[in-house]
Coordinates of C-alpha atoms in Angstrom, one line a residue:
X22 CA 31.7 -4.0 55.5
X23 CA 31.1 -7.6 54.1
X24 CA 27.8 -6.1 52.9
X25 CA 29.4 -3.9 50.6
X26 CA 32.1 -6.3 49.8
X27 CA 29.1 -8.3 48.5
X28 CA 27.4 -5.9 46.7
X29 CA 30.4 -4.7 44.6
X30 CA 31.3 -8.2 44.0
X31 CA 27.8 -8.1 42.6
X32 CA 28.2 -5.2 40.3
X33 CA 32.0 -6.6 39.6
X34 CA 30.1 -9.7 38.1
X35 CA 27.3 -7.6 36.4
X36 CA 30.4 -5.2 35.0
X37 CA 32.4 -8.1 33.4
X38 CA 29.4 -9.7 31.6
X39 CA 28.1 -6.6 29.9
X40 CA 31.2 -4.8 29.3
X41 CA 33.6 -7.5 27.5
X42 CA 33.7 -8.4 24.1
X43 CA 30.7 -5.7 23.2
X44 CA 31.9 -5.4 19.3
X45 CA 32.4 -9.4 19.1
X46 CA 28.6 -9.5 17.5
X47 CA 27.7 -7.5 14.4
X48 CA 24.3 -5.1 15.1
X49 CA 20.9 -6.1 14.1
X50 CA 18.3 -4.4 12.8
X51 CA 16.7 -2.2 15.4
X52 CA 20.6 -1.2 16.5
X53 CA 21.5 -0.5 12.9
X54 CA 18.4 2.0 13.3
X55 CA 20.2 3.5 16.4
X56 CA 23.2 3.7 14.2
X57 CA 20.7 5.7 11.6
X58 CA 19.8 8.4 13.5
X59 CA 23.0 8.7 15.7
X60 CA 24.7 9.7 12.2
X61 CA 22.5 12.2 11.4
X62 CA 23.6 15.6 11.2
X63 CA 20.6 17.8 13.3
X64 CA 18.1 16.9 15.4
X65 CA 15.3 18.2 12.8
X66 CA 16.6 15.1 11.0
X67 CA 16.6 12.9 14.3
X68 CA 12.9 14.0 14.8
X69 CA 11.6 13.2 11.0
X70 CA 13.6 9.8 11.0
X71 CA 11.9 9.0 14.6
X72 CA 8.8 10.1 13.2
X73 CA 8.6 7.1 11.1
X74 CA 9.2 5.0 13.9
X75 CA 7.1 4.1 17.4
X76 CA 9.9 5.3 20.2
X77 CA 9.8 8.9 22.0
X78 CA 12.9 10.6 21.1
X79 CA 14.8 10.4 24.7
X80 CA 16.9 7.6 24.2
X81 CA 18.0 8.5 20.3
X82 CA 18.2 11.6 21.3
X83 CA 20.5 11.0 24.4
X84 CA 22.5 9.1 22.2
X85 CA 22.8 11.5 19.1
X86 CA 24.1 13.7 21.7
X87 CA 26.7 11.4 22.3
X88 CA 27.7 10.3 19.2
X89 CA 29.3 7.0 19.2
X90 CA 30.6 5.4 16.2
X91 CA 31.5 2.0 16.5
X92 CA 29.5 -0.9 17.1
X93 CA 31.3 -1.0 20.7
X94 CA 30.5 2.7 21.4
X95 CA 27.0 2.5 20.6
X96 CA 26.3 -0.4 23.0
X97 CA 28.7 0.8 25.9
X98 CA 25.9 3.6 26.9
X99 CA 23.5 0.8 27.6
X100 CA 25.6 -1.4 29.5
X101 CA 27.0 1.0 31.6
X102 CA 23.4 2.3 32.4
X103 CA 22.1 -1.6 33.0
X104 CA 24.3 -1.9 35.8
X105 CA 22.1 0.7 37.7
X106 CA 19.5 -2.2 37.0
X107 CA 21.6 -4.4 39.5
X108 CA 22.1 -2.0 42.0
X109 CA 18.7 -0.8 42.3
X110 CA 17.4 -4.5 42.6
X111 CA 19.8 -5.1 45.3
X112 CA 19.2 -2.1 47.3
X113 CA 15.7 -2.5 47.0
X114 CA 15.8 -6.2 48.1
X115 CA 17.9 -4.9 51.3
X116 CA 15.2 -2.2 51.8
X117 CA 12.3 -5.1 51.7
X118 CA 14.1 -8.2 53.2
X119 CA 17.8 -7.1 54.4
X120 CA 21.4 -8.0 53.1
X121 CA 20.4 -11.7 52.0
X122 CA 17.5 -10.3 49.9
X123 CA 19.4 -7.7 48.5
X124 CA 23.1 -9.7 47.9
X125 CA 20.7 -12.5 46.0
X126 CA 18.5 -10.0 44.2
X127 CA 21.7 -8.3 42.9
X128 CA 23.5 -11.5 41.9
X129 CA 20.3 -12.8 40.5
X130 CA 20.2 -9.6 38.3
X131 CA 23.5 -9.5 37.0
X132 CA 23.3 -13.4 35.7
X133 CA 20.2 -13.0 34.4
X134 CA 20.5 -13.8 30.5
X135 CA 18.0 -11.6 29.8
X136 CA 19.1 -8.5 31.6
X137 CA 22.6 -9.3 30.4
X138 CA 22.0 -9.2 26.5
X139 CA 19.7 -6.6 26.4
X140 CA 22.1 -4.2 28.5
X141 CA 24.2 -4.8 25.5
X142 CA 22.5 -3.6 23.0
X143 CA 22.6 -0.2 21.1
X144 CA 19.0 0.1 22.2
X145 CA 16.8 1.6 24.9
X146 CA 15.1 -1.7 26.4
X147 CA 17.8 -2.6 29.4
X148 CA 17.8 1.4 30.4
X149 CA 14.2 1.8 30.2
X150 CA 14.8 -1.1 32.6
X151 CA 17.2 0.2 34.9
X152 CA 15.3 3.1 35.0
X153 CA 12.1 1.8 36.2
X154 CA 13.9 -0.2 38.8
X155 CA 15.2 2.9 40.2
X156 CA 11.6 4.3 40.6
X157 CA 11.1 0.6 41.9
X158 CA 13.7 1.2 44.6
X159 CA 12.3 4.9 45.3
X160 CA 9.0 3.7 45.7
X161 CA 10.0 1.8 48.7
X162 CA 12.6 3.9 49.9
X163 CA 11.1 7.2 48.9
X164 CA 13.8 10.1 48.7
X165 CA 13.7 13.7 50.1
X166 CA 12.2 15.7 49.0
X167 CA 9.8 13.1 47.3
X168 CA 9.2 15.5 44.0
X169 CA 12.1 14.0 43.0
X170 CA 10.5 11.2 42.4
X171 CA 9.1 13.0 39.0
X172 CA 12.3 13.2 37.3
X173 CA 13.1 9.3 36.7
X174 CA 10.0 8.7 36.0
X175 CA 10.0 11.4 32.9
X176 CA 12.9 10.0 31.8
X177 CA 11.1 6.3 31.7
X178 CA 8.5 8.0 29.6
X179 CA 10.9 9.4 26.5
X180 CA 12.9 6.3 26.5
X181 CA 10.5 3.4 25.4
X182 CA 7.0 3.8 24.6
X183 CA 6.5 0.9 27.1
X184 CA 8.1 3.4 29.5
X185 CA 4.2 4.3 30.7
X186 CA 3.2 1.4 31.1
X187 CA 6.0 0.3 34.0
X188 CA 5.2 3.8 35.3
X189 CA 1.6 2.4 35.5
X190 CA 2.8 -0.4 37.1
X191 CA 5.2 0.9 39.6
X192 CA 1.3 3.6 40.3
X193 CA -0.3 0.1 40.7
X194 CA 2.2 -1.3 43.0
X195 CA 1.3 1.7 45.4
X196 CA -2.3 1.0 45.1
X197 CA -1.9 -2.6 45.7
X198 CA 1.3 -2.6 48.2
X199 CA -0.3 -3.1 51.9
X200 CA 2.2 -1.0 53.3
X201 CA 3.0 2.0 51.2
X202 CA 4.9 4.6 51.7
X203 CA 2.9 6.8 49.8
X204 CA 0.1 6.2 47.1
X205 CA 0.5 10.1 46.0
X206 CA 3.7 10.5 44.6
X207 CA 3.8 7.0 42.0
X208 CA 0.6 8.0 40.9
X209 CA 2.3 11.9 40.2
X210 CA 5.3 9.9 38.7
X211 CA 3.2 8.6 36.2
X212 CA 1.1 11.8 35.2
X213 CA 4.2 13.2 35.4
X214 CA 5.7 10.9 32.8
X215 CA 2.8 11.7 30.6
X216 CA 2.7 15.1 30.7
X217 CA 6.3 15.3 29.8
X218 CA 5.0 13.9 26.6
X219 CA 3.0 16.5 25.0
X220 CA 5.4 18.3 23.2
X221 CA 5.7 15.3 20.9
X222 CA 2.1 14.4 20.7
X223 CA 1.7 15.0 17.4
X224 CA 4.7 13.0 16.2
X225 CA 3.9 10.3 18.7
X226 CA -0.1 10.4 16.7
X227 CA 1.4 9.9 13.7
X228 CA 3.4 7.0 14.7
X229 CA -0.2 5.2 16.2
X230 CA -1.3 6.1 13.0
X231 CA 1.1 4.3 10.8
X232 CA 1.9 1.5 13.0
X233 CA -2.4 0.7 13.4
X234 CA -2.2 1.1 9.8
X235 CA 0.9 -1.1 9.3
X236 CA 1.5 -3.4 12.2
X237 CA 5.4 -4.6 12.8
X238 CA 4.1 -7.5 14.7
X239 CA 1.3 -10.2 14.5
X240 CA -0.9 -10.9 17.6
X241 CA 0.7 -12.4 20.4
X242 CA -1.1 -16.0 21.8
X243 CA -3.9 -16.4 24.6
X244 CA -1.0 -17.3 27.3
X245 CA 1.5 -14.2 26.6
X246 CA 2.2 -14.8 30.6
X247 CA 3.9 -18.2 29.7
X248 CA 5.3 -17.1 26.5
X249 CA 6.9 -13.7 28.0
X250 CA 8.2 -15.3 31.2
X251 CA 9.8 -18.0 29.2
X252 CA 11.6 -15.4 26.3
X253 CA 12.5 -13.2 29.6
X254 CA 14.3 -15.9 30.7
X255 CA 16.1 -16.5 27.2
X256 CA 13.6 -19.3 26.6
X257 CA 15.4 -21.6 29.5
X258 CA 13.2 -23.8 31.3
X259 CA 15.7 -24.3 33.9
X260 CA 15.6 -20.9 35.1
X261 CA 12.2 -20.5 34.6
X262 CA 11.5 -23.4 37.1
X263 CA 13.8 -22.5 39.7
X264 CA 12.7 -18.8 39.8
X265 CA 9.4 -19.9 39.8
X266 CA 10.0 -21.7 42.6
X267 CA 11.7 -18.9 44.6
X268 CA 8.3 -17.0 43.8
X269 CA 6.2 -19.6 45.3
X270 CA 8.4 -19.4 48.5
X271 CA 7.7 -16.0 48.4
X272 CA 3.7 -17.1 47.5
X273 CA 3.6 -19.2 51.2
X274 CA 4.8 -16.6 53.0
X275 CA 2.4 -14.3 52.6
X276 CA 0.2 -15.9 55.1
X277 CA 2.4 -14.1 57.9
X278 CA 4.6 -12.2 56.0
X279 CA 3.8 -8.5 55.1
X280 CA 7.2 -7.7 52.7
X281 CA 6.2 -11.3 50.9
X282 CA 2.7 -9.7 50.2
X283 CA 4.5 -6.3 49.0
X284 CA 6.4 -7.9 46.9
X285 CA 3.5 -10.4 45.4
X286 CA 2.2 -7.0 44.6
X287 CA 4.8 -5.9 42.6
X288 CA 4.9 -8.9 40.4
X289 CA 1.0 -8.6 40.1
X290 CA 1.0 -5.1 39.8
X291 CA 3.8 -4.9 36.7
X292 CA 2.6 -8.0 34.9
X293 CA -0.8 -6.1 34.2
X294 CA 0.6 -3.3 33.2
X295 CA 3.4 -5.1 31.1
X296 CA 1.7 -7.8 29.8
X297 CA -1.8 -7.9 30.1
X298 CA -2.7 -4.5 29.1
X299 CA -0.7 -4.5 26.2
X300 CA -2.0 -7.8 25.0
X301 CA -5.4 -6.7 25.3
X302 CA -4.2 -3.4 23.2
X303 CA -2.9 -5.9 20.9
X304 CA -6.3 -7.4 20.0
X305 CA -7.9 -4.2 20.2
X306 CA -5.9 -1.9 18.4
X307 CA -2.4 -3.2 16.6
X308 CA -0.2 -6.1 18.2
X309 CA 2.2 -4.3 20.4
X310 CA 3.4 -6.8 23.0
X311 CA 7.1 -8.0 22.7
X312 CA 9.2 -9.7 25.3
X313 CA 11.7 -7.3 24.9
X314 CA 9.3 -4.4 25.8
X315 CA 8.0 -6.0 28.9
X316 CA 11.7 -6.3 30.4
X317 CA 11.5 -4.3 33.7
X318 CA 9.0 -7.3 34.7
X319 CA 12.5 -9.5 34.8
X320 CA 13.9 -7.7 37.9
X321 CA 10.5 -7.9 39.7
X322 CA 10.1 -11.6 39.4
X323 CA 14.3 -11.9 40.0
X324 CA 13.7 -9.5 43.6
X325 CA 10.5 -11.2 45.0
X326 CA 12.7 -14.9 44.0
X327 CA 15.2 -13.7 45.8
X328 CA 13.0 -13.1 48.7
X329 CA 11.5 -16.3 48.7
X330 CA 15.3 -17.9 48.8
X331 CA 16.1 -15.9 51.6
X332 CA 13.4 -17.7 53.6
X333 CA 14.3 -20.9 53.1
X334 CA 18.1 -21.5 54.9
X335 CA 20.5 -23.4 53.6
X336 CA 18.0 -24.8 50.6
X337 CA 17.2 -21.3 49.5
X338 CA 21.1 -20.6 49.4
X339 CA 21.7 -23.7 47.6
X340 CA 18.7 -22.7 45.1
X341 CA 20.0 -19.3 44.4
X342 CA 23.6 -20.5 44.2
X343 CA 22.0 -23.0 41.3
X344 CA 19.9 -20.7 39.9
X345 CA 23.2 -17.7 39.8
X346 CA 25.4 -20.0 38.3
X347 CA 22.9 -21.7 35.3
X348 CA 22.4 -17.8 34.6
X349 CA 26.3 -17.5 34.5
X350 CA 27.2 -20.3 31.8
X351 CA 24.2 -18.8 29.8
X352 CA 25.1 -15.5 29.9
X353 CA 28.7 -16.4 29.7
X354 CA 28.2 -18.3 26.2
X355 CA 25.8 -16.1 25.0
X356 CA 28.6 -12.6 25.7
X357 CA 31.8 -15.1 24.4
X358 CA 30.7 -17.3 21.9
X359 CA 27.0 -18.1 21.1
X360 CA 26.1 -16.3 17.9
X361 CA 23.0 -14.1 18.6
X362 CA 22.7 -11.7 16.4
X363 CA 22.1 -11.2 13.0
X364 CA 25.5 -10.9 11.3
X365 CA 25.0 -7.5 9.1
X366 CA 29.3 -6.4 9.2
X367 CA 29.9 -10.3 8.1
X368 CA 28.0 -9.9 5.3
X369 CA 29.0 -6.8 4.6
X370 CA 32.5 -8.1 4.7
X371 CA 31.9 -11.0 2.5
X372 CA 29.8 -8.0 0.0
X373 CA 33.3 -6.3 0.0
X374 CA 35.5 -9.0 -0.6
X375 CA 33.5 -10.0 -4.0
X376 CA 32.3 -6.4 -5.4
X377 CA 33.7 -5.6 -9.0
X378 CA 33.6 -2.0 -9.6
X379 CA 30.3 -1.0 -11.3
X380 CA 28.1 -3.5 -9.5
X381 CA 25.0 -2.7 -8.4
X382 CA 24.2 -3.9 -5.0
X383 CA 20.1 -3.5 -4.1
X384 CA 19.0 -3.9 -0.6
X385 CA 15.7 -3.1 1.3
X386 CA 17.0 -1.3 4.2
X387 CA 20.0 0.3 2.5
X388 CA 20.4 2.9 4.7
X389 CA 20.8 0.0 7.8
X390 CA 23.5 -1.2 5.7
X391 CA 25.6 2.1 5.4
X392 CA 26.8 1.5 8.8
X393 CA 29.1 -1.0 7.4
X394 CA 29.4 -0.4 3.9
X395 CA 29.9 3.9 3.8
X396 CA 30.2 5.7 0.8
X397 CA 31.9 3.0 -0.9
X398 CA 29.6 1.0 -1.8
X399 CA 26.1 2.2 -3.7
X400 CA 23.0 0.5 -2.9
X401 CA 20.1 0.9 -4.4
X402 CA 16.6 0.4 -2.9
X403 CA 14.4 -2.7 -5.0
X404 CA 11.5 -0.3 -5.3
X405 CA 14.0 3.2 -6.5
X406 CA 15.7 0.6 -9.1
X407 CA 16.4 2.8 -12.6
X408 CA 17.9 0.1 -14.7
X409 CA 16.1 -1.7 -17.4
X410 CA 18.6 -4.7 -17.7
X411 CA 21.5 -5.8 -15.5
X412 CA 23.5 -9.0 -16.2
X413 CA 23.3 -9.4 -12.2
X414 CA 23.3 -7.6 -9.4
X415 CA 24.0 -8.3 -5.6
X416 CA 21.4 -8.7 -3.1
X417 CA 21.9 -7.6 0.9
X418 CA 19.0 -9.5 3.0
X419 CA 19.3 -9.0 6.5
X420 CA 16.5 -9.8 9.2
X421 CA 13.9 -10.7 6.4
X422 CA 15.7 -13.2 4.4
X423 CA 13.0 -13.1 1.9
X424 CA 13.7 -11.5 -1.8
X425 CA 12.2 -8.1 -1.9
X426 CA 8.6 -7.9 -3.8
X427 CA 9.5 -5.2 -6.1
X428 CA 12.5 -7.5 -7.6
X429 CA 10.0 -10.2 -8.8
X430 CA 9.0 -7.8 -12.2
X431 CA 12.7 -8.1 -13.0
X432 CA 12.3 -11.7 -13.3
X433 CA 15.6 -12.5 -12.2
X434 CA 16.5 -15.9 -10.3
X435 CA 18.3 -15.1 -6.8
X436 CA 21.6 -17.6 -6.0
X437 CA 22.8 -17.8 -2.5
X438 CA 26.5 -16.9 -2.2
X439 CA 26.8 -16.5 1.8
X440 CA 23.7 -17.1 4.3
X441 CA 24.9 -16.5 7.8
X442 CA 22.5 -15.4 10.9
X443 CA 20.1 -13.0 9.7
X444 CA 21.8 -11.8 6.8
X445 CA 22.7 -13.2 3.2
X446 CA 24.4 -12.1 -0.1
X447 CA 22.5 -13.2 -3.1
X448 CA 23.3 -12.7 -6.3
X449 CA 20.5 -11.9 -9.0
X450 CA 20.3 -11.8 -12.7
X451 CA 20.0 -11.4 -15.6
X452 CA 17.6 -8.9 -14.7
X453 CA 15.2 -7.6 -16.9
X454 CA 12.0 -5.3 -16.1
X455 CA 9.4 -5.2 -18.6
X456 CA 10.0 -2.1 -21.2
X457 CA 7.2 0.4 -20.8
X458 CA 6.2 1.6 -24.7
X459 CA 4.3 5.0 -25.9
X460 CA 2.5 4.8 -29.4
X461 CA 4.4 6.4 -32.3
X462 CA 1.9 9.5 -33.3
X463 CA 0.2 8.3 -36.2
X464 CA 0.6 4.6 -35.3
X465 CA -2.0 1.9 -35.5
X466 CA -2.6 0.4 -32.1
X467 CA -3.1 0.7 -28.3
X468 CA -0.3 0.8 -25.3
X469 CA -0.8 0.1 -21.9
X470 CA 2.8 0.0 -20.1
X471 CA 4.6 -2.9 -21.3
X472 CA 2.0 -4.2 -23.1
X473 CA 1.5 -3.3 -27.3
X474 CA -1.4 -4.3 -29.3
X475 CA -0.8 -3.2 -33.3
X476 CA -2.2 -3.9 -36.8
X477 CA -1.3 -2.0 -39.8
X478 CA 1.9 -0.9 -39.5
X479 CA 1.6 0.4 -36.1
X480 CA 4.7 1.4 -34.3
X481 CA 5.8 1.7 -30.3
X482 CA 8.7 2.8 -28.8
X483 CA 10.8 3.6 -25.3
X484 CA 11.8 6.6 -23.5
X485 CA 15.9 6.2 -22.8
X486 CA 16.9 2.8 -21.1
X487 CA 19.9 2.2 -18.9
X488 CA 21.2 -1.5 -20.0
X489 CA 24.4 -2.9 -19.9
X490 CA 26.4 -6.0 -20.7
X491 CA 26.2 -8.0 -24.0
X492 CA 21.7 -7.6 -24.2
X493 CA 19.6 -9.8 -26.8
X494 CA 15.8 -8.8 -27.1
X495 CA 13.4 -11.0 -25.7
X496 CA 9.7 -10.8 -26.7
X497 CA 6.5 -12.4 -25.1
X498 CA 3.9 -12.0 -27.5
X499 CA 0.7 -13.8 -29.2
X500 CA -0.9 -13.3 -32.8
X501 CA -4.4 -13.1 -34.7
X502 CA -3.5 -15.6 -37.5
X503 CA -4.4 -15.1 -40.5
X504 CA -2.9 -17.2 -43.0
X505 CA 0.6 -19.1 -43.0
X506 CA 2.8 -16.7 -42.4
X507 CA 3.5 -15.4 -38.8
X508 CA 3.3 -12.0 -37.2
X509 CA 6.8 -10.2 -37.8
X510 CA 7.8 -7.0 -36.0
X511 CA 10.1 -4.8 -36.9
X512 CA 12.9 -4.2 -34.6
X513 CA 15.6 -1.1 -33.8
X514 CA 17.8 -0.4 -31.2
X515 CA 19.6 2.5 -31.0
X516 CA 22.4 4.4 -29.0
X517 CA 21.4 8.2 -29.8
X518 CA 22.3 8.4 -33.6
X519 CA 23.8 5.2 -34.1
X520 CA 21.7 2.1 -34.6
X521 CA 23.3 -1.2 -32.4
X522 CA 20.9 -3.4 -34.1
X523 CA 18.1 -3.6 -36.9
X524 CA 16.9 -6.8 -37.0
X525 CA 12.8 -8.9 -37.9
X526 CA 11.3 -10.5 -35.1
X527 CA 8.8 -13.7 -35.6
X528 CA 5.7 -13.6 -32.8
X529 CA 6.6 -17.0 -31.0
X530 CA 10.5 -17.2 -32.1
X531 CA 13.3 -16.8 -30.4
X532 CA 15.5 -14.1 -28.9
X533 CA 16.8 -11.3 -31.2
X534 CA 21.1 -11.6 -31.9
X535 CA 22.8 -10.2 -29.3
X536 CA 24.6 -6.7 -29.1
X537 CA 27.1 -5.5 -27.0
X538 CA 25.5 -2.4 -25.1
X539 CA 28.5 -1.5 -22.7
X540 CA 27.5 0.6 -20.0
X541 CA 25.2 2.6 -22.5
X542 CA 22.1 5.0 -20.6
X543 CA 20.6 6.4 -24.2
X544 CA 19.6 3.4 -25.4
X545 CA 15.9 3.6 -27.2
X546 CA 13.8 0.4 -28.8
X547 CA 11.3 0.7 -31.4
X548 CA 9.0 -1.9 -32.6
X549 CA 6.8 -2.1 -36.0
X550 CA 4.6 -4.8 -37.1
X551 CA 5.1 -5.1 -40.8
X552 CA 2.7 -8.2 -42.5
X553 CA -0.8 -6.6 -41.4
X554 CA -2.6 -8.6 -44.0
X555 CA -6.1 -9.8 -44.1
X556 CA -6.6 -13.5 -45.7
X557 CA -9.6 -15.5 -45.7
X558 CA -11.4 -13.0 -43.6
X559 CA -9.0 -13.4 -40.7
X560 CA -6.7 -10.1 -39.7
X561 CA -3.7 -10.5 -38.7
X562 CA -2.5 -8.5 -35.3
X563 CA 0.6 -8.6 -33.0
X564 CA -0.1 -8.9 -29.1
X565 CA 2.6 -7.8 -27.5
X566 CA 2.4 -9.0 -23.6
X567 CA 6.1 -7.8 -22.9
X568 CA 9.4 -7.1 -24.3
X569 CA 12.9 -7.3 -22.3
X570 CA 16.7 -7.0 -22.8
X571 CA 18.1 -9.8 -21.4
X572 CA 21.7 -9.3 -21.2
X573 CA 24.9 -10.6 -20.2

């Protein structure tokens, strides 16, 4: 009875820290992505968008099924699931070591930062975890029949694409375990796993393809052990320390302790397979290790800890009891008040609260953003941009605070308005992309794009422009002097029939008046040089390196 009383004050704990407050951070990027394909209307569409990305579609799929909406919805599948994470860790510790094992190994689990704020994401990370705990637990304890074994471990293997590699860890374990209850049925659970893969093999080539080609991720350093351990354990040296030193317990018993050796074995067995394979993957064919990826490694160190502070008497209880409650006030900040994420539905908000209608609003990963912004609001991709000249325009950065690359041929400066974690407004403008020019039939001169070379009286014009706001025509342009006169082009802008402006342009002057173009979408410029002249044996030519409306 008190071990039960234990082990559901355990899970009580673990409940309360992944359960409250889940909407109280905006999503981030890889959860906005979750959003993205839970929206979408079939699963054709679910298996094209995932087809761009690295995941096997279990989890997305599991979730499409579900169909959350808000942000609270999406993450409550998650954090209901990572409480299996605790139980399994307990049970398992009161398989290997008894009650005290198993009560620290679950209280251990549900403190742990790490287990705690990856539960609570809209993402598959903390249930790939509690998965692979669960075959950790069956792997000691093996169930009746044992086939049944399999079926976690296929679901590990269409959750995460890291979901193989714990299965070859949990297979290594069983190689490496002195006592095992079988070697057989692991190593099935992970052929298993990759069987059940095949009928995605294609998409899942195509996703190695891209992501060699394109790599999320740089390299990760010569001591990912140190690095991964210390971002598993939200980058705490505290906890680090005094869970390394539960190992070490754990270490010194070996000498006469079978379960101590089993459970050194674990550890061993799922940091190869979690981290060192993957790192050497990463220098052999596209970085691929994360922290986050390597998270069923967290309960593994946590259970064999826990062992070690079961050893010791009243020092180990007082160690766990330290260790327990330094995960607590983490964990407990981090759920309550710590800002973590990166604040997408802030910016969004503050987007919202400042839009004028007609404003165009240009971000990179616009459909992240339509979580938050619907229908309402139209944004517009930098590289799909179909304006000419904008007096401004608001910019949505989140994750990569950086402008986007295409917006640099518009020219316009970017002004912070709000930068909060991980997302900003900006505004832009004026912005002005180069106007691309054909040859008049019959014309003197070459065109390449925006740039005009004429003599005689050769002529260039546009297709139709979209402009709007009060515009004024900018030229960048050099001449072939000849004489004292400069290079003058001839200048029209019209609107359809009607002509906004006919004015001369000097090569080297200034911008042309300015003219109110409204919202027009028809607006076409034409340019003519008109003093071609010859004097002294030097011809004069325009050079036209680019012309822009620069408008207001």
């Amino acid at each position: 009875m008190a071990q039960r009383r234990a082990l559901l004050g355990v899970l009580l704990l673990a409940a309360v820290l992944r359960l409250v407050a889940l909407d109280r951070e905006s999503l981030w990027l890889d959860e906005l992505f979750t959003a993205r394909v839970v929206s979408l209307p079939t699963f054709a569409d679910v298996y094209a968008e995932l087809a761009r990305d690295v995941h096997p579609p279990g989890w997305f799929t599991a979730m499409w099924l579900l169909s959350p909406g808000s942000d609270a919805a999406l993450r409550l599948p998650g954090a209901v699931v990572g409480l299996g994470t605790v139980l399994a860790a307990a049970l398992a510790g009161m398989r290997l070591g008894g009650t005290r094992t198993g009560v620290f190994a679950g209280l251990l689990c549900a403190t742990a930062p790490g287990l705690v704020l990856l539960d609570r994401e809209a993402r598959a990370n903390g249930t790939m975890t509690a998965v692979a705990t669960l075959l950790l637990l069956l792997a000691v304890s093996p169930p009746r029949p044992r086939w049944l074994l399999l079926l976690p471990a296929v679901v590990l293997a269409q959750l995460h694409p890291f979901g193989m590699l714990a299965l070859l860890g949990i297979a290594g374990f069983a190689w490496l375990d002195p006592e095992p209850p079988s070697r057989t049925w692991p190593t099935l659970a992970f052929v298993a796993g990759g069987l059940s893969l095949l009928p995605w093999v294609g998409m899942l080539a195509g996703q190695v393809q891209t992501f060699v080609a394109d790599p999320w991720y740089t390299p990760p350093s010569s001591d990912s052990l140190g690095w991964i351990v210390f971002s598993l354990f939200d980058e705490r040296a505290g906890l680090v320390v005094l869970t390394l030193a539960g190992l070490l317990l754990t270490v010194v018993e070996t000498r006469t302790d079978a379960t101590a050796t089993r459970l050194v074995a674990l550890v061993v067995a799922l940091t190869g397979a979690l981290v060192i394979v993957p790192q050497v993957l990463s220098y052999l064919v596209a970085p691929v290790l994360r922290s986050r990826s390597a998270l069923p490694l967290l309960p593994a160190l946590l259970l064999a800890a826990a062992y070690g502070f079961s050893r010791a008497g009243r020092a180990g209880t007082l160690l766990v009891g330290l260790l327990a409650t330094s995960q607590l006030v983490v964990s407990t900040r981090a759920v309550l008040s710590d800002i973590r994420s990166e604040q997408w539905r802030e910016i969004a908000e503050a987007l919202r609260a400042r839009i004028q209608p007609g404003d165009l609003v240009i971000a990179d990963q616009r459909w992240l953003w339509h979580h938050y912004l619907g229908d309402s609001v139209a944004v517009t991709a930098p590289g799909d941009l179909d304006v000419d000249a904008v007096p401004s325009a608001w910019l949505l950065l989140g994750h990569d605070l950086e402008d986007p690359a295409p917006l640099a041929a518009f020219g316009g400066p970017s002004r912070d308005v709000v930068t909060l974690h991980g997302a900003a407004l900006h505004q832009v403008g004026p912005l002005a992309r180069p106007l691309r020019f054909t040859l008049v039939p019959g014309s003197a001169g070459l065109v390449d794009g925006p740039r005009v070379e004429l003599w005689g009286a050769g002529s260039a014009e546009t297709g139709a422009l979209r402009a709007s706001g009060r515009c004024a025509i900018v030229l960048d342009a050099t001449e072939d002097a000849a004489g004292t006169e400069p290079a003058r082009l001839h200048v029209v802008l019209r609107d359809g029939p009607d002509v906004l402006l006919d004015t001369e342009m000097v090569v080297g002057g200034g911008p042309s008046p300015a003219v109110d173009l409204g919202k027009a979408t028809d607006v076409h410029l034409a340019i003519t040089f008109v003093n071609d002249a010859v004097i002294d044996g030097k011809d004069r030519n325009a050079h036209v390196r680019s012309v822009r409306l620069r408008c207001e």
